Short mmCIF file of C-alpha atoms and ligand atoms in Angstrom, two decimals:
data_model
loop_
_atom_site.label_atom_id
_atom_site.label_comp_id
_atom_site.label_asym_id
_atom_site.label_seq_id
_atom_site.Cartn_x
_atom_site.Cartn_y
_atom_site.Cartn_z
CA MET A 250 196.26 -13.64 -9.34
CA SER A 251 193.23 -11.55 -8.35
CA LEU A 252 190.33 -13.50 -6.93
CA ASP A 253 186.62 -12.72 -6.75
CA LEU A 254 186.08 -14.73 -3.60
CA VAL A 255 188.17 -16.59 -1.04
CA ILE A 256 186.77 -19.08 1.45
CA ARG A 257 189.31 -19.07 4.26
CA GLY A 258 190.18 -21.51 6.99
CA GLY A 259 187.56 -24.19 6.43
CA THR A 260 187.84 -27.97 6.30
CA ILE A 261 187.29 -29.16 2.74
CA ALA A 262 185.82 -32.57 2.06
CA THR A 263 185.82 -34.32 -1.30
CA ALA A 264 184.79 -37.86 -2.15
CA SER A 265 188.35 -38.95 -1.40
CA ASP A 266 189.93 -36.50 1.09
CA VAL A 267 189.30 -34.24 4.06
CA PHE A 268 191.84 -31.39 4.52
CA ARG A 269 192.26 -27.82 5.68
CA ALA A 270 192.72 -25.23 2.91
CA ASP A 271 191.44 -21.98 1.45
CA VAL A 272 189.46 -21.98 -1.78
CA GLY A 273 190.03 -19.24 -4.37
CA ILE A 274 187.30 -18.46 -6.90
CA ARG A 275 187.36 -16.40 -10.07
CA ASP A 276 184.82 -16.08 -12.88
CA GLY A 277 182.60 -18.72 -11.31
CA ARG A 278 185.29 -21.39 -11.15
CA ILE A 279 187.61 -22.72 -8.46
CA VAL A 280 191.05 -21.49 -9.49
CA GLN A 281 193.18 -22.06 -6.36
CA ILE A 282 193.21 -24.39 -3.37
CA GLY A 283 195.94 -23.83 -0.82
CA GLU A 284 197.09 -22.22 2.39
CA GLY A 285 197.04 -18.46 2.90
CA LEU A 286 195.57 -17.53 -0.48
CA GLY A 287 195.94 -13.84 -1.44
CA GLN A 288 193.55 -10.92 -1.68
CA ALA A 289 190.04 -11.21 -3.02
CA SER A 290 187.12 -8.85 -3.54
CA GLN A 291 185.10 -10.94 -1.09
CA VAL A 292 186.20 -13.14 1.79
CA ILE A 293 184.21 -15.75 3.71
CA ASP A 294 185.66 -16.90 7.00
CA ALA A 295 184.92 -20.63 7.21
CA THR A 296 186.94 -21.31 10.36
CA GLY A 297 185.32 -24.20 12.20
CA ARG A 298 183.12 -24.99 9.22
CA LEU A 299 183.01 -27.71 6.58
CA VAL A 300 183.45 -26.69 2.96
CA LEU A 301 181.67 -29.25 0.79
CA PRO A 302 180.75 -29.49 -2.88
CA GLY A 303 177.23 -28.17 -3.30
CA GLY A 304 174.71 -30.97 -3.25
CA ILE A 305 173.54 -32.37 -6.57
CA ASP A 306 170.08 -33.84 -6.33
CA SER A 307 169.71 -35.91 -9.47
CA HIS A 308 166.14 -36.97 -8.76
CA VAL A 309 163.56 -34.24 -8.26
CA HIS A 310 160.21 -33.43 -9.83
CA ILE A 311 159.34 -29.81 -10.49
CA ALA A 312 156.24 -28.53 -12.26
CA GLN A 313 155.66 -31.95 -13.78
CA PRO A 314 152.17 -32.43 -15.29
CA SER A 315 150.35 -34.68 -12.86
CA GLY A 316 146.92 -35.62 -14.15
CA ASP A 317 143.43 -34.25 -13.96
CA GLY A 318 143.08 -31.42 -11.47
CA ILE A 319 146.34 -32.30 -9.70
CA ARG A 320 149.15 -29.76 -9.50
CA MET A 321 152.68 -30.17 -8.24
CA ALA A 322 153.43 -27.82 -5.37
CA ASP A 323 156.71 -26.48 -6.75
CA ASP A 324 157.57 -24.47 -9.81
CA PHE A 325 161.20 -23.80 -10.68
CA GLU A 326 161.35 -20.77 -8.41
CA SER A 327 160.15 -22.45 -5.23
CA GLY A 328 161.71 -25.84 -6.01
CA THR A 329 165.21 -24.52 -6.66
CA ARG A 330 164.96 -22.04 -3.75
CA SER A 331 164.14 -24.91 -1.43
CA ALA A 332 166.98 -26.97 -2.91
CA LEU A 333 169.38 -24.08 -2.41
CA PHE A 334 168.52 -23.64 1.27
CA GLY A 335 169.12 -27.36 1.69
CA GLY A 336 172.72 -27.01 0.49
CA ASN A 337 172.18 -27.96 -3.16
CA THR A 338 173.65 -26.15 -6.12
CA THR A 339 172.32 -28.33 -8.97
CA VAL A 340 169.09 -30.29 -9.37
CA LEU A 341 167.99 -32.65 -12.13
CA PRO A 342 164.20 -32.67 -12.61
CA PHE A 343 162.36 -34.74 -15.20
CA CYS A 344 160.85 -33.45 -18.41
CA LEU A 345 157.81 -35.63 -19.07
CA GLN A 346 156.83 -36.63 -22.59
CA GLY A 347 153.05 -36.75 -22.81
CA LYS A 348 151.44 -39.49 -24.90
CA GLY A 349 151.62 -38.48 -28.53
CA GLN A 350 153.88 -35.54 -27.70
CA SER A 351 157.30 -35.01 -29.19
CA LEU A 352 160.15 -34.81 -26.70
CA ARG A 353 161.32 -31.54 -28.28
CA ASP A 354 157.92 -30.03 -27.68
CA ALA A 355 157.93 -31.19 -24.04
CA LEU A 356 161.40 -29.73 -23.60
CA ARG A 357 160.43 -26.39 -25.11
CA GLY A 358 157.71 -26.05 -22.50
CA TYR A 359 159.97 -27.18 -19.67
CA HIS A 360 162.74 -24.76 -20.60
CA ALA A 361 160.20 -21.95 -20.74
CA LEU A 362 159.18 -22.73 -17.16
CA ALA A 363 162.77 -22.85 -15.91
CA THR A 364 164.42 -19.98 -17.75
CA GLY A 365 165.07 -17.02 -15.48
CA ASN A 366 163.44 -18.66 -12.49
CA CYS A 367 166.16 -20.84 -10.95
CA TYR A 368 168.25 -20.32 -7.83
CA THR A 369 170.37 -23.42 -8.50
CA ASP A 370 171.71 -24.80 -11.73
CA VAL A 371 169.42 -27.31 -13.41
CA SER A 372 169.72 -30.05 -15.99
CA PHE A 373 166.92 -32.25 -17.29
CA HIS A 374 166.33 -35.98 -17.52
CA LEU A 375 163.65 -37.07 -19.97
CA ILE A 376 160.73 -39.36 -19.16
CA VAL A 377 159.92 -41.50 -22.20
CA SER A 378 156.23 -42.42 -22.14
CA ASP A 379 155.64 -42.88 -25.87
CA PRO A 380 158.59 -44.69 -27.46
CA THR A 381 157.47 -44.59 -31.08
CA PRO A 382 159.93 -45.59 -33.81
CA SER A 383 160.54 -41.93 -34.65
CA VAL A 384 161.08 -40.97 -31.00
CA LEU A 385 163.58 -43.80 -30.51
CA GLY A 386 165.13 -43.64 -33.96
CA GLN A 387 165.49 -39.91 -34.53
CA GLU A 388 164.36 -37.63 -31.76
CA LEU A 389 166.02 -39.25 -28.78
CA PRO A 390 169.43 -39.74 -30.43
CA ALA A 391 169.45 -36.08 -31.47
CA LEU A 392 168.53 -35.01 -27.94
CA VAL A 393 171.30 -37.13 -26.44
CA MET A 394 173.74 -35.25 -28.71
CA ASP A 395 172.24 -32.01 -27.39
CA GLY A 396 173.05 -32.88 -23.77
CA TYR A 397 169.93 -34.70 -22.55
CA THR A 398 171.91 -37.82 -21.76
CA SER A 399 169.60 -39.75 -19.44
CA PHE A 400 166.00 -40.89 -19.54
CA LYS A 401 163.63 -42.57 -17.16
CA VAL A 402 161.12 -45.30 -17.96
CA PHE A 403 158.32 -46.53 -15.73
CA MET A 404 157.17 -50.11 -15.16
CA THR A 405 154.14 -48.83 -13.26
CA TYR A 406 151.32 -46.28 -13.72
CA GLU A 407 148.74 -46.75 -16.42
CA GLY A 408 149.46 -44.27 -19.21
CA LEU A 409 153.11 -44.02 -18.29
CA ARG A 410 154.41 -47.55 -18.00
CA LEU A 411 156.23 -49.24 -20.84
CA ASN A 412 155.90 -52.94 -21.57
CA ASP A 413 158.99 -55.11 -21.76
CA ALA A 414 159.27 -54.78 -25.56
CA GLU A 415 159.16 -50.99 -25.24
CA ILE A 416 161.73 -51.01 -22.46
CA LEU A 417 164.03 -53.18 -24.57
CA ALA A 418 163.65 -50.82 -27.53
CA THR A 419 164.32 -47.78 -25.36
CA MET A 420 167.37 -49.44 -23.83
CA ASP A 421 168.59 -50.23 -27.33
CA THR A 422 168.49 -46.51 -28.17
CA ALA A 423 170.55 -45.92 -25.03
CA ARG A 424 173.03 -48.57 -26.17
CA ARG A 425 173.44 -46.91 -29.56
CA THR A 426 173.72 -43.37 -28.21
CA GLY A 427 175.57 -43.82 -24.92
CA ALA A 428 172.67 -42.44 -22.88
CA LEU A 429 171.76 -43.80 -19.48
CA VAL A 430 168.38 -45.40 -18.69
CA MET A 431 166.79 -45.00 -15.26
CA VAL A 432 164.01 -47.41 -14.32
CA HIS A 433 161.12 -47.12 -11.86
CA CYS A 434 160.72 -50.75 -10.82
CA GLU A 435 157.26 -51.84 -9.66
CA ASN A 436 155.02 -54.44 -11.30
CA GLU A 437 151.91 -52.59 -12.44
CA ASP A 438 149.73 -55.68 -13.04
CA ALA A 439 150.42 -56.99 -9.54
CA ILE A 440 149.63 -53.60 -8.05
CA ARG A 441 146.40 -53.29 -10.08
CA TYR A 442 145.32 -56.73 -8.86
CA LEU A 443 145.95 -55.79 -5.22
CA ILE A 444 144.27 -52.39 -5.53
CA GLY A 445 141.18 -54.12 -6.95
CA ARG A 446 141.12 -56.54 -4.05
CA HIS A 447 141.48 -53.84 -1.39
CA GLU A 448 138.94 -51.49 -2.95
CA ALA A 449 136.44 -54.38 -3.23
CA GLN A 450 136.82 -54.89 0.52
CA GLY A 451 136.36 -51.19 1.23
CA ASP A 452 139.95 -50.90 2.43
CA VAL A 453 140.60 -47.52 0.84
CA GLY A 454 142.61 -45.54 3.43
CA PRO A 455 146.18 -44.35 2.74
CA ARG A 456 147.71 -47.36 4.53
CA ALA A 457 146.49 -49.59 1.70
CA HIS A 458 148.83 -47.72 -0.65
CA ALA A 459 151.76 -49.50 1.02
CA THR A 460 149.98 -52.86 1.20
CA THR A 461 149.15 -52.81 -2.50
CA ARG A 462 152.73 -51.99 -3.52
CA PRO A 463 154.57 -54.77 -1.69
CA VAL A 464 158.29 -55.52 -1.69
CA ALA A 465 157.65 -58.46 -4.05
CA ALA A 466 156.26 -56.10 -6.72
CA GLU A 467 159.42 -53.99 -6.53
CA ARG A 468 161.77 -56.99 -6.30
CA GLU A 469 160.24 -58.68 -9.34
CA ALA A 470 160.40 -55.50 -11.41
CA THR A 471 163.97 -54.83 -10.33
CA HIS A 472 164.93 -58.34 -11.41
CA ARG A 473 163.24 -57.75 -14.76
CA ALA A 474 164.87 -54.33 -15.27
CA VAL A 475 168.40 -55.57 -14.63
CA SER A 476 167.70 -58.63 -16.80
CA LEU A 477 166.41 -56.53 -19.71
CA ALA A 478 169.48 -54.30 -19.37
CA GLU A 479 171.66 -57.41 -19.43
CA ILE A 480 169.95 -58.67 -22.59
CA VAL A 481 170.50 -55.33 -24.36
CA ASP A 482 173.91 -54.94 -22.71
CA VAL A 483 173.54 -51.48 -21.25
CA PRO A 484 174.21 -50.02 -17.83
CA VAL A 485 171.07 -49.12 -15.91
CA VAL A 486 170.09 -46.94 -12.96
CA ILE A 487 167.59 -48.41 -10.52
CA VAL A 488 165.99 -45.39 -8.88
CA HIS A 489 164.43 -45.09 -5.42
CA VAL A 490 165.28 -48.57 -4.08
CA SER A 491 163.26 -49.09 -0.92
CA ASN A 492 164.27 -52.49 0.44
CA GLY A 493 166.89 -55.19 0.84
CA ALA A 494 165.32 -57.67 -1.60
CA ALA A 495 165.46 -55.23 -4.53
CA LEU A 496 168.99 -54.32 -3.51
CA GLY A 497 169.76 -58.05 -3.52
CA GLU A 498 168.73 -58.22 -7.20
CA ILE A 499 171.14 -55.38 -7.91
CA ARG A 500 173.96 -57.09 -6.03
CA ALA A 501 173.30 -60.31 -7.94
CA ALA A 502 173.38 -58.49 -11.29
CA ARG A 503 176.65 -56.82 -10.35
CA GLY A 504 177.95 -60.27 -9.42
CA ARG A 505 177.28 -61.24 -13.06
CA GLY A 506 179.39 -58.30 -14.16
CA ARG A 507 176.55 -55.90 -14.91
CA LYS A 508 176.88 -52.14 -14.44
CA VAL A 509 173.94 -51.25 -12.23
CA VAL A 510 173.67 -47.92 -10.43
CA ALA A 511 171.56 -47.98 -7.26
CA GLU A 512 169.79 -45.00 -5.72
CA THR A 513 167.97 -44.70 -2.42
CA CYS A 514 166.19 -41.77 -0.77
CA PRO A 515 165.51 -40.30 2.70
CA GLN A 516 162.00 -41.77 2.92
CA TYR A 517 163.40 -45.30 2.95
CA LEU A 518 165.62 -44.48 5.92
CA MET A 519 163.29 -42.29 7.95
CA LEU A 520 159.69 -43.40 7.29
CA THR A 521 157.80 -46.69 7.52
CA ALA A 522 154.45 -47.88 6.20
CA ALA A 523 153.06 -47.20 9.68
CA ASP A 524 153.32 -43.48 8.87
CA LEU A 525 150.53 -44.02 6.35
CA ASP A 526 148.18 -45.15 9.13
CA GLY A 527 147.49 -41.56 10.27
CA MET A 528 144.05 -40.50 11.45
CA ASP A 529 141.79 -38.54 9.15
CA TRP A 530 143.85 -39.20 5.98
CA GLU A 531 147.00 -37.69 7.51
CA GLY A 532 148.68 -40.80 6.13
CA ALA A 533 148.24 -39.33 2.63
CA LYS A 534 151.18 -37.05 3.46
CA PHE A 535 153.46 -40.10 3.18
CA VAL A 536 152.05 -41.64 -0.02
CA CYS A 537 154.96 -42.13 -2.39
CA SER A 538 156.09 -44.96 -4.64
CA PRO A 539 157.69 -47.26 -3.85
CA PRO A 540 156.17 -46.82 -0.40
CA PRO A 541 158.12 -46.64 2.85
CA ARG A 542 158.57 -50.18 4.25
CA ASN A 543 159.47 -51.33 7.78
CA ALA A 544 162.32 -51.10 10.27
CA ALA A 545 164.12 -54.15 8.81
CA GLU A 546 164.08 -52.65 5.31
CA GLN A 547 165.26 -49.30 6.66
CA GLU A 548 168.18 -51.17 8.17
CA ALA A 549 168.85 -52.94 4.86
CA CYS A 550 169.01 -49.54 3.13
CA TRP A 551 171.39 -48.23 5.77
CA THR A 552 173.60 -51.28 5.34
CA GLY A 553 173.58 -50.66 1.59
CA LEU A 554 174.71 -47.08 2.16
CA GLU A 555 177.41 -48.09 4.62
CA GLN A 556 178.79 -50.90 2.47
CA GLY A 557 178.82 -48.96 -0.77
CA ASP A 558 175.98 -50.78 -2.53
CA PHE A 559 174.20 -47.49 -3.13
CA ASP A 560 175.82 -44.98 -5.46
CA LEU A 561 173.26 -42.20 -5.16
CA PHE A 562 171.27 -40.65 -2.35
CA SER A 563 168.57 -38.44 -3.89
CA SER A 564 165.44 -36.83 -2.51
CA ASP A 565 162.85 -37.91 -5.11
CA HIS A 566 161.31 -34.56 -4.20
CA CYS A 567 157.83 -34.83 -5.69
CA PRO A 568 155.74 -32.29 -3.79
CA PHE A 569 151.98 -32.08 -3.57
CA ARG A 570 150.19 -29.93 -1.06
CA TYR A 571 148.24 -31.92 1.54
CA ASP A 572 145.21 -29.80 2.34
CA ASP A 573 144.45 -28.78 -1.20
CA PRO A 574 141.92 -29.93 -3.82
CA ALA A 575 144.81 -30.03 -6.30
CA GLY A 576 146.97 -32.10 -3.93
CA LYS A 577 146.76 -35.11 -1.65
CA LEU A 578 143.19 -34.36 -0.52
CA ASN A 579 141.73 -33.91 -3.99
CA PRO A 580 138.07 -34.93 -4.24
CA LYS A 581 138.85 -38.43 -5.59
CA GLY A 582 141.83 -38.80 -3.26
CA ARG A 583 139.45 -38.56 -0.32
CA THR A 584 137.58 -41.60 -1.62
CA SER A 585 140.52 -43.97 -2.16
CA PHE A 586 144.28 -44.15 -1.66
CA ALA A 587 144.51 -45.08 -5.35
CA HIS A 588 143.73 -41.45 -6.26
CA VAL A 589 146.15 -39.79 -3.86
CA PRO A 590 149.01 -38.36 -5.93
CA ASN A 591 152.28 -40.24 -5.40
CA GLY A 592 155.18 -38.26 -4.05
CA ILE A 593 156.49 -36.32 -1.09
CA PRO A 594 158.63 -33.19 -0.66
CA GLY A 595 162.22 -33.48 0.54
CA VAL A 596 164.75 -31.56 -1.56
CA GLU A 597 165.64 -29.22 1.32
CA THR A 598 165.95 -31.91 3.98
CA ARG A 599 167.85 -34.60 2.01
CA LEU A 600 171.33 -33.40 2.93
CA PRO A 601 170.70 -32.50 6.59
CA ILE A 602 169.00 -35.88 7.16
CA LEU A 603 171.86 -37.92 5.70
CA PHE A 604 174.45 -35.70 7.37
CA SER A 605 172.79 -36.01 10.75
CA GLU A 606 171.74 -39.66 10.67
CA GLY A 607 174.78 -40.79 8.70
CA VAL A 608 177.81 -38.58 9.41
CA SER A 609 176.96 -37.11 12.83
CA LYS A 610 175.89 -40.52 14.14
CA GLY A 611 179.02 -42.19 12.73
CA ARG A 612 177.39 -44.52 10.18
CA ILE A 613 179.18 -43.07 7.15
CA GLY A 614 182.27 -40.88 6.76
CA LEU A 615 182.31 -37.38 5.35
CA SER A 616 183.84 -38.44 2.04
CA ARG A 617 181.14 -41.05 1.52
CA PHE A 618 178.53 -38.39 2.29
CA VAL A 619 180.03 -36.17 -0.42
CA ALA A 620 180.14 -39.04 -2.90
CA LEU A 621 176.53 -40.04 -2.24
CA THR A 622 175.14 -36.52 -2.43
CA ALA A 623 177.27 -34.75 -5.05
CA THR A 624 180.28 -36.41 -6.69
CA ASN A 625 178.61 -39.62 -7.85
CA HIS A 626 175.64 -37.69 -9.26
CA ALA A 627 178.02 -35.59 -11.36
CA ARG A 628 179.99 -38.57 -12.64
CA ILE A 629 177.03 -40.82 -13.33
CA TYR A 630 175.02 -38.12 -15.11
CA GLY A 631 177.80 -36.39 -17.03
CA LEU A 632 178.12 -33.10 -15.14
CA GLU A 633 181.80 -32.80 -15.86
CA LYS A 634 182.48 -29.49 -14.05
CA LYS A 635 180.51 -30.29 -10.93
CA GLY A 636 180.49 -32.42 -7.81
CA SER A 637 183.93 -31.77 -6.35
CA ILE A 638 186.17 -29.11 -4.91
CA ALA A 639 189.10 -29.04 -7.30
CA VAL A 640 190.81 -26.49 -9.53
CA GLY A 641 188.81 -25.97 -12.72
CA MET A 642 185.47 -27.04 -11.29
CA ASP A 643 182.42 -24.80 -11.05
CA ALA A 644 182.48 -22.93 -7.74
CA ASP A 645 179.39 -24.72 -6.39
CA ILE A 646 179.98 -24.94 -2.66
CA ALA A 647 178.03 -25.39 0.57
CA ILE A 648 179.57 -24.30 3.87
CA TRP A 649 178.22 -26.39 6.73
CA ASP A 650 177.97 -25.88 10.45
CA ALA A 651 178.42 -29.51 11.48
CA GLY A 652 177.31 -28.77 15.03
CA ALA A 653 174.13 -26.81 14.25
CA LYS A 654 171.08 -28.37 15.86
CA ARG A 655 167.74 -27.90 14.16
CA THR A 656 164.30 -29.42 14.46
CA ILE A 657 162.80 -29.83 11.00
CA ALA A 658 159.66 -27.71 10.69
CA HIS A 659 157.90 -26.97 7.43
CA ALA A 660 157.44 -23.39 8.57
CA ASP A 661 161.22 -22.96 8.18
CA LEU A 662 161.47 -24.60 4.75
CA HIS A 663 161.18 -22.91 1.37
CA ASP A 664 159.19 -25.26 -0.88
CA GLY A 665 155.65 -24.78 -2.11
CA ALA A 666 154.10 -27.65 -0.15
CA ASP A 667 152.19 -27.20 3.11
CA TYR A 668 153.93 -29.89 5.16
CA SER A 669 157.14 -31.84 5.56
CA PRO A 670 157.06 -35.61 6.04
CA TYR A 671 160.03 -35.11 8.35
CA GLU A 672 158.35 -32.57 10.67
CA GLY A 673 159.79 -32.69 14.19
CA ILE A 674 162.90 -34.71 13.37
CA GLU A 675 165.98 -33.33 15.12
CA VAL A 676 169.12 -33.02 13.06
CA THR A 677 172.71 -32.08 13.77
CA GLY A 678 174.44 -30.26 10.91
CA TRP A 679 173.00 -27.70 8.48
CA PRO A 680 174.33 -25.81 5.46
CA GLU A 681 174.60 -22.13 6.37
CA THR A 682 176.19 -20.60 3.26
CA VAL A 683 175.61 -21.76 -0.32
CA ILE A 684 177.52 -20.60 -3.39
CA VAL A 685 176.39 -21.26 -6.96
CA GLY A 686 178.88 -20.61 -9.76
CA GLY A 687 180.93 -18.35 -7.47
CA ARG A 688 177.94 -16.28 -6.38
CA VAL A 689 176.95 -16.31 -2.74
CA MET A 690 173.26 -17.19 -2.75
CA VAL A 691 172.58 -18.02 0.90
CA ARG A 692 174.69 -16.46 3.63
CA GLY A 693 174.23 -17.34 7.28
CA GLY A 694 170.86 -18.83 6.45
CA GLU A 695 169.60 -15.71 4.60
CA LEU A 696 168.81 -15.49 0.90
CA VAL A 697 171.23 -12.97 -0.65
CA GLY A 698 171.28 -14.15 -4.28
CA ALA A 699 168.85 -13.48 -7.08
CA LYS A 700 166.37 -15.68 -8.87
CA GLY A 701 167.71 -16.44 -12.31
CA THR A 702 171.27 -16.99 -11.13
CA GLY A 703 170.87 -20.72 -11.70
CA ARG A 704 171.50 -21.79 -15.28
CA TYR A 705 170.53 -24.74 -17.43
CA VAL A 706 173.48 -27.09 -17.88
CA PRO A 707 173.68 -29.54 -20.82
CA ARG A 708 175.38 -32.80 -19.89
CA ALA A 709 178.06 -35.04 -21.34
CA LEU A 710 177.48 -38.77 -21.66
CA SER A 711 177.67 -40.68 -18.42
CA SER A 712 181.11 -42.12 -17.78
CA LEU A 713 179.32 -45.46 -17.31
CA ALA A 714 177.33 -45.49 -20.51
CA ARG A 715 180.04 -43.95 -22.68
CA GLN A 716 182.09 -47.12 -22.48
CA ALA A 717 179.12 -49.21 -23.57
CA ALA A 718 178.15 -47.12 -26.62
CA VAL A 719 179.01 -48.54 -30.05
N1 DUC B 170 158.27 -42.05 -9.00
C1 DUC B 170 159.13 -41.12 -8.73
O1 DUC B 170 160.27 -41.22 -9.13
N2 DUC B 170 158.76 -40.05 -8.04
C2 DUC B 170 157.49 -39.87 -7.52
C3 DUC B 170 156.50 -40.83 -7.93
C4 DUC B 170 157.03 -41.99 -8.62
O2 DUC B 170 156.34 -42.92 -8.87
ZN1 ZN B 171 159.73 -43.32 -9.93
ZN1 ZN B 172 160.85 -39.52 -8.67
#
């Protein structure tokens, strides 16, 4: 059998096994795994290297409309290029429905931005901000059939948040269609009350962002989200869990037999609220929601990763430039933390951070790393040909130098922001070669593939939600 590409002599890791074998690729798919595979047009020597499924980052924000005068730092070109260099081969950004906008219309615009501009494969979640009867009754079910099989709802942000009745109605559409609902869990009314109190006292620096979004606001909303999902009887994804109390609500729901997917992100392992202290508004670089917590909550998140409570480790890449009137230091942002756009970059550093802090330091095994960063994302979000190294799967592969030592510096990264929240952190392990659909895109740390190689991928129903659909 003639092959397009053979990866020879590496150590393959999947979510279940670690073994030495060659990988044979033809027409963009993995067609052989074995010892001493035959001739190929192209050969990569992976001796002494790890051969892992390309990362799937199922929670990123790219070119998402962000309010008056605020612009996200990444378009599809820079966002997927940065993802690629970080060892990812697929990302799932969010297509935001504006108020009064049809989802189809939002998707048309989003596809137009992505088409021809991607270095990795992409697939889209929807954000439902206006769940009218026609959106829930007709549009959303048709879109689920078309491969948009997951949608996010917010419990916070004026103009975006849904009330409980709207969340129930949206979950009911998920129940009928087999789609999966993702929930941003923070109690908006509690946060508004605290913001009012802090602003009245003149406490307007970035640190107050963390104080006004306390653990209790996330814990309460998490309890409500899993309870609403229980009432409707649907599985639910709780995104960006930042602390042990919210995770406790998830554990308790699972104890009642509920299907709850839990996601955490690098910021909840690596940053604390003290990072928002920064002099001269430097703390704005770390403003994201939920906010980073403290050392005890970091430890709770690590324990959740080690014990298998978390299913997904995503970046929540949501980049805004710092020193930019359209970014963190926009004119209103300089007057109060409440106007600093929420979100931080991290799509390129997600995998090296978890590899270094988790695998290299012995907290999690290689197979768990693969599950948390690729395989589970594919299974939960219906990417049936992705997330593993097996015959028949897309040839989406990252070849890692597990011993490479790097100090994270934004100057070396490839996103459109002007800083990294992880600047100066030393990591061991870095992806050096990245292959998307059988095409070598990054080789030895150099870009060798073309923009436009990444394709849009429609998704099947989640294996979780499929069973619940009636
Ligand atoms: N939620 C996200 O998922 N990302 C960034 C901001 C937010 O609130
Ligand atoms: Zn969110
Ligand atoms: Zn997000």
